[in-house]
Short mmCIF file of C-alpha atoms and ligand atoms in Angstrom, two decimals:
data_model
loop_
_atom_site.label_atom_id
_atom_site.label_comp_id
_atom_site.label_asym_id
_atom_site.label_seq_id
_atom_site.Cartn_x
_atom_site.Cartn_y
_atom_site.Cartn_z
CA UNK A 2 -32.12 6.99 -9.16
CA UNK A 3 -28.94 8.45 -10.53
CA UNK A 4 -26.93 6.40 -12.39
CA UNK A 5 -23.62 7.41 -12.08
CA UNK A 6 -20.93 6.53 -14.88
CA UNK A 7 -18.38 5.16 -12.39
CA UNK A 8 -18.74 4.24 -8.19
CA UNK A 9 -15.23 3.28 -6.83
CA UNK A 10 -15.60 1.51 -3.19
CA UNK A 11 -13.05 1.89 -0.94
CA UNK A 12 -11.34 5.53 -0.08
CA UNK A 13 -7.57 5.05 0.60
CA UNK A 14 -5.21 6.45 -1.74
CA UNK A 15 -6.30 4.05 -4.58
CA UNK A 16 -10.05 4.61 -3.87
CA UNK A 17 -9.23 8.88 -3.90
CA UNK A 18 -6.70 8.50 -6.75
CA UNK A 19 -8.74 6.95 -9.49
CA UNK A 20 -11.71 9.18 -8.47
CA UNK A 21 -9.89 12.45 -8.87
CA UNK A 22 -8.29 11.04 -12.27
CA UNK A 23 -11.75 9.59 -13.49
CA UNK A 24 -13.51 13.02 -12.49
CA UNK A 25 -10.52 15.07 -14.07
CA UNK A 26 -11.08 12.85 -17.99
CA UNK A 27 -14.93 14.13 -16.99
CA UNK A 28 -16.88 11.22 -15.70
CA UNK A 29 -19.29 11.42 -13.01
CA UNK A 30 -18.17 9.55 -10.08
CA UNK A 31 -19.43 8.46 -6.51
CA UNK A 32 -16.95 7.49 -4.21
CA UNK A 33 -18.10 5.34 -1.26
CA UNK A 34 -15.59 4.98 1.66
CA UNK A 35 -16.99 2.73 4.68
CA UNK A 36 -15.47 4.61 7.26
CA UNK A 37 -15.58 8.39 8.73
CA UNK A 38 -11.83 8.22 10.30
CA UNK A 39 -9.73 6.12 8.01
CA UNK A 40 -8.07 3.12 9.90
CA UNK A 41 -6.80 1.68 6.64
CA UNK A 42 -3.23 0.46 5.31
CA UNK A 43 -3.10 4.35 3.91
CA UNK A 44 -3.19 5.14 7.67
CA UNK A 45 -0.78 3.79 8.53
CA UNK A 46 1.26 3.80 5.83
CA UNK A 47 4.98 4.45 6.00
CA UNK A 48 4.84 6.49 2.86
CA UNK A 49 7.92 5.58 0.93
CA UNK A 50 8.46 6.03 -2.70
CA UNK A 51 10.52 3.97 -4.26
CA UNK A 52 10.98 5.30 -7.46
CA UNK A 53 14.11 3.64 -8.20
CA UNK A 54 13.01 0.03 -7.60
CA UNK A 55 11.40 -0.73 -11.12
CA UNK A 56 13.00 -3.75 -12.62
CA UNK A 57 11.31 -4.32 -15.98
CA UNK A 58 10.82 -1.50 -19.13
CA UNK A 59 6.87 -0.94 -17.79
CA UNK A 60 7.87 -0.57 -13.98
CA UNK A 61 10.73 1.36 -14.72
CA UNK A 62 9.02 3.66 -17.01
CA UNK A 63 6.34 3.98 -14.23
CA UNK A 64 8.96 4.89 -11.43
CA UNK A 65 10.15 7.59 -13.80
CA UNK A 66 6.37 8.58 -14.12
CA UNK A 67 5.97 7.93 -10.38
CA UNK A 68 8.11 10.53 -8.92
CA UNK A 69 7.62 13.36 -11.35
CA UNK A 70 3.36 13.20 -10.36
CA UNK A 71 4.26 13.04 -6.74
CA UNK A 72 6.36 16.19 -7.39
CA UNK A 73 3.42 18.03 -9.25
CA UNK A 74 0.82 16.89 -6.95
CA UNK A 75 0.88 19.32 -4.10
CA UNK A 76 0.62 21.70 -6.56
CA UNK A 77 -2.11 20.32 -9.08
CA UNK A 78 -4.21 18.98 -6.14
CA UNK A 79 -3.40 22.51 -3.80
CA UNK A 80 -2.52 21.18 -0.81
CA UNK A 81 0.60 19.95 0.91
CA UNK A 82 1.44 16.63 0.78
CA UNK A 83 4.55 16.55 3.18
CA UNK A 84 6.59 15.17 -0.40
CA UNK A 85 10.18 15.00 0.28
CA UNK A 86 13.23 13.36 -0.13
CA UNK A 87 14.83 11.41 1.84
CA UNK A 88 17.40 8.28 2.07
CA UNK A 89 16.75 4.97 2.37
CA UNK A 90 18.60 2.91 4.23
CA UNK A 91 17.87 -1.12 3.97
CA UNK A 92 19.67 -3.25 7.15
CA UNK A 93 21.17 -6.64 6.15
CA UNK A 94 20.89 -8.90 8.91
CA UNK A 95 24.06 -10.10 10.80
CA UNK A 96 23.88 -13.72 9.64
CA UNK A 97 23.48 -12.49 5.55
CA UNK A 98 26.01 -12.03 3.04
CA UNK A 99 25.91 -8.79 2.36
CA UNK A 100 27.27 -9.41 -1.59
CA UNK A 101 23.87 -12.00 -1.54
CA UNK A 102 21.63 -9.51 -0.63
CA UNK A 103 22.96 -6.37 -2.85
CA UNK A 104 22.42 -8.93 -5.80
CA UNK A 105 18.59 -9.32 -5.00
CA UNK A 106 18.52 -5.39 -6.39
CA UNK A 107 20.98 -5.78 -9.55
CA UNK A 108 18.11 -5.02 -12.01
CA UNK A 109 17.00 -1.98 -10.84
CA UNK A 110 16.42 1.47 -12.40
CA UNK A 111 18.39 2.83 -10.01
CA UNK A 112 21.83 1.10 -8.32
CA UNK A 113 22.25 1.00 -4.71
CA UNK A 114 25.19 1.58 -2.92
CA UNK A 115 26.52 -1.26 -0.25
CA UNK A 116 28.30 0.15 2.42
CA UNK A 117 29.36 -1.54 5.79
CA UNK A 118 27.45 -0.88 9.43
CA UNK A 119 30.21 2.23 10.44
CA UNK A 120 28.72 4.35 6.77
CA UNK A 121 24.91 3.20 7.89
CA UNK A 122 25.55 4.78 11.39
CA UNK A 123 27.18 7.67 9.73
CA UNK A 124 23.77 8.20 7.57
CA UNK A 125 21.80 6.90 10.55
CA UNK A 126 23.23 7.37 13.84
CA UNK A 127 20.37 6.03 15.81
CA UNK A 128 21.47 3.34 14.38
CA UNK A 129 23.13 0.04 16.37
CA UNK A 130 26.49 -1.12 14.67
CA UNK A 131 26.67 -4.12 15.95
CA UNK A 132 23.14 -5.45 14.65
CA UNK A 133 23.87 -5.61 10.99
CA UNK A 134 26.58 -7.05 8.40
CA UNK A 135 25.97 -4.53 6.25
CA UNK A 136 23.54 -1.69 4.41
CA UNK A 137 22.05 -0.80 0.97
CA UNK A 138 21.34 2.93 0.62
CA UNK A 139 19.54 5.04 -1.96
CA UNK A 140 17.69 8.27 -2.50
CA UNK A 141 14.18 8.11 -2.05
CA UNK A 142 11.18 9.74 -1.43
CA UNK A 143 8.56 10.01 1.30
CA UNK A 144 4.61 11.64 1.01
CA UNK A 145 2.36 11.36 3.82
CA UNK A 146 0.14 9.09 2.78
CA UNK A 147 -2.49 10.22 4.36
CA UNK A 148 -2.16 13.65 3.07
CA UNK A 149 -1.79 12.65 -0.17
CA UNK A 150 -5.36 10.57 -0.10
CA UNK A 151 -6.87 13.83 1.91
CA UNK A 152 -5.31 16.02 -0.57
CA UNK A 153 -6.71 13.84 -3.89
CA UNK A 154 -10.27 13.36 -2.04
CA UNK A 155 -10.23 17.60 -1.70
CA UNK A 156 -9.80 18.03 -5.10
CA UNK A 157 -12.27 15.25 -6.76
CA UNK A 158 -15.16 17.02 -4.27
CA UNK A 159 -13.79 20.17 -6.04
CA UNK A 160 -14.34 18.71 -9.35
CA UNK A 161 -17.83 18.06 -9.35
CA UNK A 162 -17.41 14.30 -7.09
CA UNK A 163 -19.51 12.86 -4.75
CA UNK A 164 -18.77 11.00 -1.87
CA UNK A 165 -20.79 9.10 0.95
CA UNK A 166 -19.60 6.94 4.08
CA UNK A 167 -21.75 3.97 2.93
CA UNK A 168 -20.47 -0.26 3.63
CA UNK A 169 -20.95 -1.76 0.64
CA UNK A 170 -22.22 -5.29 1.25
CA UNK A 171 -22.69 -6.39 -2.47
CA UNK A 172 -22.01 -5.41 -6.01
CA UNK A 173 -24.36 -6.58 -8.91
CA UNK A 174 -24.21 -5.82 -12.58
CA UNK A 175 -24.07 -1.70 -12.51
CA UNK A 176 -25.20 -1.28 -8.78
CA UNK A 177 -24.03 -1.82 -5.54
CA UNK A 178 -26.03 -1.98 -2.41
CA UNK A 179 -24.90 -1.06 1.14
CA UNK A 180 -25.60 -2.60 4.30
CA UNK A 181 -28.42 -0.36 5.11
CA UNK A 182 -30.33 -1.60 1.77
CA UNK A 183 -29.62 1.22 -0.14
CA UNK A 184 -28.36 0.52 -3.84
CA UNK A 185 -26.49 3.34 -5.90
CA UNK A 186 -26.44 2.45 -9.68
CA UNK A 187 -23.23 3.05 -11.56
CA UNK A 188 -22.14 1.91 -15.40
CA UNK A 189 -18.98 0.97 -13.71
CA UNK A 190 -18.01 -0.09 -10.78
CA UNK A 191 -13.82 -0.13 -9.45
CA UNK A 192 -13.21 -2.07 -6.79
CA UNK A 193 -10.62 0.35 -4.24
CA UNK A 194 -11.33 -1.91 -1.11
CA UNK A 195 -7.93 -2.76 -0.21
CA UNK A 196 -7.34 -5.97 2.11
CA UNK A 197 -11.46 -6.09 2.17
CA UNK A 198 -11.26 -6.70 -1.70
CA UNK A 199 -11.43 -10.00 -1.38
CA UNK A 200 -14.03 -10.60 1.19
CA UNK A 201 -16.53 -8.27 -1.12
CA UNK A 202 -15.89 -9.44 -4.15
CA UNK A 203 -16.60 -13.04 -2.57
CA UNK A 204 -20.19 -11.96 -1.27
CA UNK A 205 -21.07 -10.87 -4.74
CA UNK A 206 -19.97 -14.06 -6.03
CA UNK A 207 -16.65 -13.33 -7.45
CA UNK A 208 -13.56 -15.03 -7.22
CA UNK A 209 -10.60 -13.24 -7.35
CA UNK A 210 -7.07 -13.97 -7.00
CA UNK A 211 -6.28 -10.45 -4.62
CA UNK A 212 -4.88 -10.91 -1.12
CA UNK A 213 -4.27 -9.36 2.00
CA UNK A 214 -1.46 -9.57 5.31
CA UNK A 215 -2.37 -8.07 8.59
CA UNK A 216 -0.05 -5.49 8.64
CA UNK A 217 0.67 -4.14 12.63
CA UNK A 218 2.54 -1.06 13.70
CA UNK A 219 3.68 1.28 16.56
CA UNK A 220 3.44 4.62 16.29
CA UNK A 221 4.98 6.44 18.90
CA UNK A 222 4.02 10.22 20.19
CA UNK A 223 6.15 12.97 18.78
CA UNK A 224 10.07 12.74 19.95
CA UNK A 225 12.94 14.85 20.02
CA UNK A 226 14.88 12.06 18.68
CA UNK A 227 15.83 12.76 15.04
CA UNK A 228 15.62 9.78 12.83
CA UNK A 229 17.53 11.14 9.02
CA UNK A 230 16.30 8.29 6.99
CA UNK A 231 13.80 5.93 6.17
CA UNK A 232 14.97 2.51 7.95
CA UNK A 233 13.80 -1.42 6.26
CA UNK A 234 15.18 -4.48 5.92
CA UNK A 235 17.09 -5.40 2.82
CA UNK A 236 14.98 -8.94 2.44
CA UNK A 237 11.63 -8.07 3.10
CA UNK A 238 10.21 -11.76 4.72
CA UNK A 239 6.61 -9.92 3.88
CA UNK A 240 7.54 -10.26 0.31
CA UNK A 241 8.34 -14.31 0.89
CA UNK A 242 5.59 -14.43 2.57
CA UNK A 243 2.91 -13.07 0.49
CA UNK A 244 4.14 -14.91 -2.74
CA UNK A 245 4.33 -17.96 -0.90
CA UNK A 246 0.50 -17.76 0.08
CA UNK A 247 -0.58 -16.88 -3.07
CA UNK A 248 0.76 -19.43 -5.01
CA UNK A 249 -1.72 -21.60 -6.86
CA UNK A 250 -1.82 -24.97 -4.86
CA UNK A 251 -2.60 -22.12 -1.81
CA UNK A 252 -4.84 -20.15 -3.41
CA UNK A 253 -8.21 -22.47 -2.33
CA UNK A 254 -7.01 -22.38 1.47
CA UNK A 255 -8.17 -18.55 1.49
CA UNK A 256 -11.48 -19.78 1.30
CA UNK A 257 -11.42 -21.29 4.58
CA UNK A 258 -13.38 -19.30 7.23
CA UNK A 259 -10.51 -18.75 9.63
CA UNK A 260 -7.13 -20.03 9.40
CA UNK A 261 -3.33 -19.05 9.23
CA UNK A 262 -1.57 -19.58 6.04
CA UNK A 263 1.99 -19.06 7.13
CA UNK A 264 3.76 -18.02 10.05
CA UNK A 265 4.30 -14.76 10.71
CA UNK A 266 7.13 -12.53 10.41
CA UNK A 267 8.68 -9.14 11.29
CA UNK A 268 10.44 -6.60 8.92
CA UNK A 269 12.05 -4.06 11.53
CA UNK A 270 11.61 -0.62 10.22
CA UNK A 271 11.07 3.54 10.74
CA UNK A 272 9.97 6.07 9.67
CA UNK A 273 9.57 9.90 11.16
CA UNK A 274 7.24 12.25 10.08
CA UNK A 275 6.80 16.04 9.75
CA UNK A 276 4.84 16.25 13.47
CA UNK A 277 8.14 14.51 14.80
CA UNK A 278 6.06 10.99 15.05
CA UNK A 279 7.02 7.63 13.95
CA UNK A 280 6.19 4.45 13.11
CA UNK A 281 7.80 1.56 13.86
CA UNK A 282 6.96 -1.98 12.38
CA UNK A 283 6.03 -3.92 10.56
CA UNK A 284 4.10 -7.24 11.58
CA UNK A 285 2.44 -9.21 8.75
CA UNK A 286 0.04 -12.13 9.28
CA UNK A 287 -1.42 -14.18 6.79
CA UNK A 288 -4.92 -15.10 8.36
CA UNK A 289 -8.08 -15.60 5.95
CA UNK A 290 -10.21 -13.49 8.47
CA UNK A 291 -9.90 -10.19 7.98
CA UNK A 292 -11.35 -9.72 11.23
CA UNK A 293 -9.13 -12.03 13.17
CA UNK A 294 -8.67 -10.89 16.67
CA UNK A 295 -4.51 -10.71 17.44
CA UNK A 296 -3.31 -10.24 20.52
CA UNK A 297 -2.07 -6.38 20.66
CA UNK A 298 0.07 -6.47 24.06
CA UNK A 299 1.73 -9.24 22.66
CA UNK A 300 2.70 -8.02 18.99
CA UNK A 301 3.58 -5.04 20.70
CA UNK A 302 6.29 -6.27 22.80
CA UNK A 303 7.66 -8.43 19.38
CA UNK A 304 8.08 -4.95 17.52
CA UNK A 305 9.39 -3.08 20.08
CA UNK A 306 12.14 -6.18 21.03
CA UNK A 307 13.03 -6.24 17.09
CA UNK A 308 13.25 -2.80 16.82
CA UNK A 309 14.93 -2.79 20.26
CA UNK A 310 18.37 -4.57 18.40
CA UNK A 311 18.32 -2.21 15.67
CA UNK A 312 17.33 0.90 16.95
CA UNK A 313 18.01 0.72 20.39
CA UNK A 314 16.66 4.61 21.44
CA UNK A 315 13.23 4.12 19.68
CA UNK A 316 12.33 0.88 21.40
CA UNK A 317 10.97 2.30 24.45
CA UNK A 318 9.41 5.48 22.76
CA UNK A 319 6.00 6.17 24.00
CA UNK A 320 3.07 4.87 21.50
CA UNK A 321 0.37 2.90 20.56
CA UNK A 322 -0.06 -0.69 18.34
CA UNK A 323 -2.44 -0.23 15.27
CA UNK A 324 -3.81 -2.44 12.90
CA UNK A 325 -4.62 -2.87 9.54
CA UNK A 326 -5.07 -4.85 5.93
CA UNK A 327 -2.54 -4.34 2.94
CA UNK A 328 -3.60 -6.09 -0.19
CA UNK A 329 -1.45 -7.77 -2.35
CA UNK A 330 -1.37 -10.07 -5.52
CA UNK A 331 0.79 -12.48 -5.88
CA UNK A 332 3.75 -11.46 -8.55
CA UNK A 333 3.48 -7.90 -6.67
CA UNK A 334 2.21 -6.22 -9.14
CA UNK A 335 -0.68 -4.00 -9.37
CA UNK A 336 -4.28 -5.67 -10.36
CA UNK A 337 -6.00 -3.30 -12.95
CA UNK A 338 -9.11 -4.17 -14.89
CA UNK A 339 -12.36 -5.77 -15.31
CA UNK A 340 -12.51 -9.52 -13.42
CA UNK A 341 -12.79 -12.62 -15.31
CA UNK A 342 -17.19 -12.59 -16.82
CA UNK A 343 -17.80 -9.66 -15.14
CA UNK A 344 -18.15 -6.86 -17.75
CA UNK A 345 -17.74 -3.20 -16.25
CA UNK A 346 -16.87 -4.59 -12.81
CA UNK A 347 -13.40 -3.43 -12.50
CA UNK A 348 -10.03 -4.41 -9.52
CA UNK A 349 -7.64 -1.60 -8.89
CA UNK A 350 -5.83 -2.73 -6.23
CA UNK A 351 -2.86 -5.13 -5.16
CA UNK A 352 -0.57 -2.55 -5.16
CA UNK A 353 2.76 -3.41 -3.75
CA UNK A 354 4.32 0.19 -3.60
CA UNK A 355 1.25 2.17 -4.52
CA UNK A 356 3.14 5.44 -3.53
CA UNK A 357 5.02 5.16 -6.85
CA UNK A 358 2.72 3.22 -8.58
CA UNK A 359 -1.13 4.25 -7.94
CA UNK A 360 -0.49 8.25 -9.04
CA UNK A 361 0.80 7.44 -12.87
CA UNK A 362 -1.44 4.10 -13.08
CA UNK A 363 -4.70 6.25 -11.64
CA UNK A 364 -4.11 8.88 -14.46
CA UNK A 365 -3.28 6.16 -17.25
CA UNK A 366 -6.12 4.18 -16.52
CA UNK A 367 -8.50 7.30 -16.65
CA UNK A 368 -7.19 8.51 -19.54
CA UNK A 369 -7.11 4.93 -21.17
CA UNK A 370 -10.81 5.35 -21.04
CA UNK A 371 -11.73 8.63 -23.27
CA UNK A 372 -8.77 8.49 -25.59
CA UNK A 373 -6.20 5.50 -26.98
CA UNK A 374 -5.30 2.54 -25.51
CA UNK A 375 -2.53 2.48 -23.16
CA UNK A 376 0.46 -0.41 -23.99
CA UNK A 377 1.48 -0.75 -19.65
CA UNK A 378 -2.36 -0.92 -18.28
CA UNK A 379 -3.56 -4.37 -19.79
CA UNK A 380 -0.19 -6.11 -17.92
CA UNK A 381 -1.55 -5.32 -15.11
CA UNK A 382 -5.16 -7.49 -15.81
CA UNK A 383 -6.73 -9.22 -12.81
CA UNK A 384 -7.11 -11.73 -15.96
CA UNK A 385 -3.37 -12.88 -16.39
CA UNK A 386 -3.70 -14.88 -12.92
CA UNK A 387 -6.92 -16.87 -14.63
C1 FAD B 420 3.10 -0.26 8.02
C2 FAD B 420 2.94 -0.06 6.53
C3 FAD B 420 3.97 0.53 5.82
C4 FAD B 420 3.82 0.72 4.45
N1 FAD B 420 4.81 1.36 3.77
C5 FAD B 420 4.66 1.65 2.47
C6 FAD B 420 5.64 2.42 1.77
O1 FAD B 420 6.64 2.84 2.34
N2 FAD B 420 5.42 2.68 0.46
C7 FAD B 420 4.32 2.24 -0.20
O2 FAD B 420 4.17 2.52 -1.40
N3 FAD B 420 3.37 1.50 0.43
C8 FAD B 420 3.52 1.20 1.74
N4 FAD B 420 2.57 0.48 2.40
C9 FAD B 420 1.46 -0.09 1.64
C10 FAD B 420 0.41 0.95 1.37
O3 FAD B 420 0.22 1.80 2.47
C11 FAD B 420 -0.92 0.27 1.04
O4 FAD B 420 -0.71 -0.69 0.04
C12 FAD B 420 -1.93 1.26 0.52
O5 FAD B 420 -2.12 2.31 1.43
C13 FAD B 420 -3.23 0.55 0.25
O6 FAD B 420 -4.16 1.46 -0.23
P1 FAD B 420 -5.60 0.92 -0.63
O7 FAD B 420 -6.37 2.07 -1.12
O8 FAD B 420 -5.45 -0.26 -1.51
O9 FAD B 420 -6.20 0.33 0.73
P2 FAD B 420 -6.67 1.04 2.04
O10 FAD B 420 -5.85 2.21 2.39
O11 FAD B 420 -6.78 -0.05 3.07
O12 FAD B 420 -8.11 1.57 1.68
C14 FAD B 420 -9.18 0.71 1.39
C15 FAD B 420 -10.44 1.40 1.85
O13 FAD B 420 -11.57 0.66 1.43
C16 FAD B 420 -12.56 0.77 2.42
N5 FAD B 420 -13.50 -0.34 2.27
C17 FAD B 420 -13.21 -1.65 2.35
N6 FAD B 420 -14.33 -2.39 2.15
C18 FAD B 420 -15.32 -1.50 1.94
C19 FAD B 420 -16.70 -1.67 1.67
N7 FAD B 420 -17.25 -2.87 1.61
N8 FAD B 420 -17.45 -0.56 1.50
C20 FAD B 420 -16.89 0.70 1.58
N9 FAD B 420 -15.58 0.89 1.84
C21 FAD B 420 -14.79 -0.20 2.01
C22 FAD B 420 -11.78 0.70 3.72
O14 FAD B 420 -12.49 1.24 4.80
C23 FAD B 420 -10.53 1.49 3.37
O15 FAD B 420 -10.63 2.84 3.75
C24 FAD B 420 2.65 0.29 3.78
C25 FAD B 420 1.62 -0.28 4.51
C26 FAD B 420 1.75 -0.46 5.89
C27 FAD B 420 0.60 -1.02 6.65
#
């Protein structure tokens, strides 16, 4: 049997991202993605960059880092990535102060500019006035995400990479084995499994402090309508959310089979993309079965009646509900090394805004490996949580 110097499990743009860098500092690498069609949190992925959002000297350095990769990828990896950019526009809600909410962003790389709901029409005019006190708008960035991953998993076949649609059920010390009963050996193993991180790492008998929402989302058919920007909330409730239910008195109710941490919540957002499409969201749920069964009609009608107030002309649009898992860790930042006692077993995943973040950190980590140690990778240790 081969043994391969690194598997990665899990192909969505983490799982494709380290394997092209790891291929490109010359390792050999098998990638092993569960699924033929992805139906992953890349899929569905709105595909923002927000490369102006980093608050401390690593993040900020990484934004900077961030952007200028997504800008030479289409290039290095040959393909088109659908990279532009493109304004951001965050909504404050009618009942927020405005003032309140433009302070939650005071430490970041780059300022945003408050301006009141007639200037957020003027940048967005599918937008409703009357449903906001206020806006926050910056320049930002948008890839298709799925591109991107496409694009990355192109070029690591190119390389030399090999990939397989294989489930892995278990990972041991330097194998794995799939739910067929094959095993595939590897010196190294990175973990890439997004919201399923958890759940695998728990068969093989690893605890891990990596979690996951149910993240749901419309996306409509293509439209004529013309949406200029990239439309969120200001205050996130996915972000309250997720550190809430990772906190550590929380942390132990994961473990329980089937349950739901906190209510849910609903950020009202959109996005269009190049084939005129667009997705409208978000749900999150925190429930500890990744394989909870949610009520589709249902959520559906929630999105559309949020996105109903603040976009009146998309609400109706035709389209279809999807579902998915988007990982998280619990200060939002990325989790990047080996796991508390298990040597050469590595996470890479918890990314919060991966589309700035996974690019630079891929290539960092990669090249952490054959040459000298990097100073931002070890903050980002599965092992600070422990
Ligand atoms: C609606 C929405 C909007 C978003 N907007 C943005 C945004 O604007 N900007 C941004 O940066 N991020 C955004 N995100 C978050 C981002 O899309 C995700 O964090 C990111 O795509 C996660 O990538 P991943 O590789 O960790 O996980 P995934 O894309 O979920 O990939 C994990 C892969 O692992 C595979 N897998 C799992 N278990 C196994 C196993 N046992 N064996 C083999 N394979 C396995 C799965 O099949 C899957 O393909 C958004 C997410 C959603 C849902």
């Amino acid at each position: 049997m081969k043994t391969y110097d690194w598997i990665v499990v899990g192909g969505g743009i983490t799982g494709t991202a380290l394997s092209y860098e790891l291929s490109q500092v010359g390792f050999s690498v098998l990638l092993l993605e569960q699924d033929r069609i992805a139906q992953n949190a890349t899929r569905y992925s709105y595909g923002g960059i927000p490369y102006w959002s980093g608050t401390s000297i690593s993040t900020q350095q990484l934004c900077a880092e961030g952007i200028a990769r997504q800008r030479q990828l289409p290039d290095e990896l040959d393909a088109n990535t659908e990279f532009r950019q493109l304004d951001l526009l965050l909504t404050i809600e009618l009942d927020r102060d405005p003032k309140e909410i433009a302070d939650l962003y005071h430490k970041c790389l780059i300022p945003l500019t408050s301006i009141d709901p007639a200037t957020a029409c003027e940048l967005e005019p599918l937008l409703n006035p009357d449903s906001i006190a206020g806006a926050l708008t910056v320049s930002h960035a948008h890839v298709n995400a799925q591109l991107l991953t496409q694009a990355y998993h192109a070029a690591f076949i190119r390389a030399g990479g090999e990939s397989q649609n294989v489930r892995v059920e278990q990972i041991s010390q330097g194998s794995v084995r799939s739910d067929r009963g094959e095993t595939f050996a590897g010196q190294n193993i990175a973990v890439c499994a997004g919201g399923l991180s958890r759940s695998l790492l728990k068969r093989s008998g690893i605890d891990a402090r990596i979690y996951f929402t149910h993240a749901e989302v419309i996306e409509t058919a293509p439209t004529d309508l013309k949406l200029r920007t990239i439309v969120m909330p200001a205050d996130m409730q996915r972000f309250q959310l997720e550190s809430e239910a990772s906190a550590v008195g929380v942390d132990r109710l994961w473990d329980a089979p089937s349950s739901e941490l906190m209510p849910p919540s609903i950020d009202p957002g959109a996005i269009q993309f190049f084939d005129r499409t667009m997705r409208l969201g978000q749900f999150s749920r925190l429930l500890t079965d990744p394989y909870a069964k949610i009520d589709a009609k249902q959520s559906e009608l929630e999105i559309r009646a949020k996105i109903g107030k603040l976009l009146p002309s998309l609400a109706t649009l035709p389209g279809t509900w999807h579902h998915c898992l988007v990982a998280f860790s619990h200060d939002s930042l990325p989790s990047i090394g080996t796991l508390p006692e298990s040597e050469n077993l590595y996470l890479f995943s918890g990314f919060t805004s991966p589309m700035v973040f996974v690019p630079p950190l891929a290539k960092r980590f990669a090249t952490s490996l054959v040459g000298t140690r990097d100073e931002i990778i070890p903050q980002f240790s599965p092992q600070r949580f422990a």
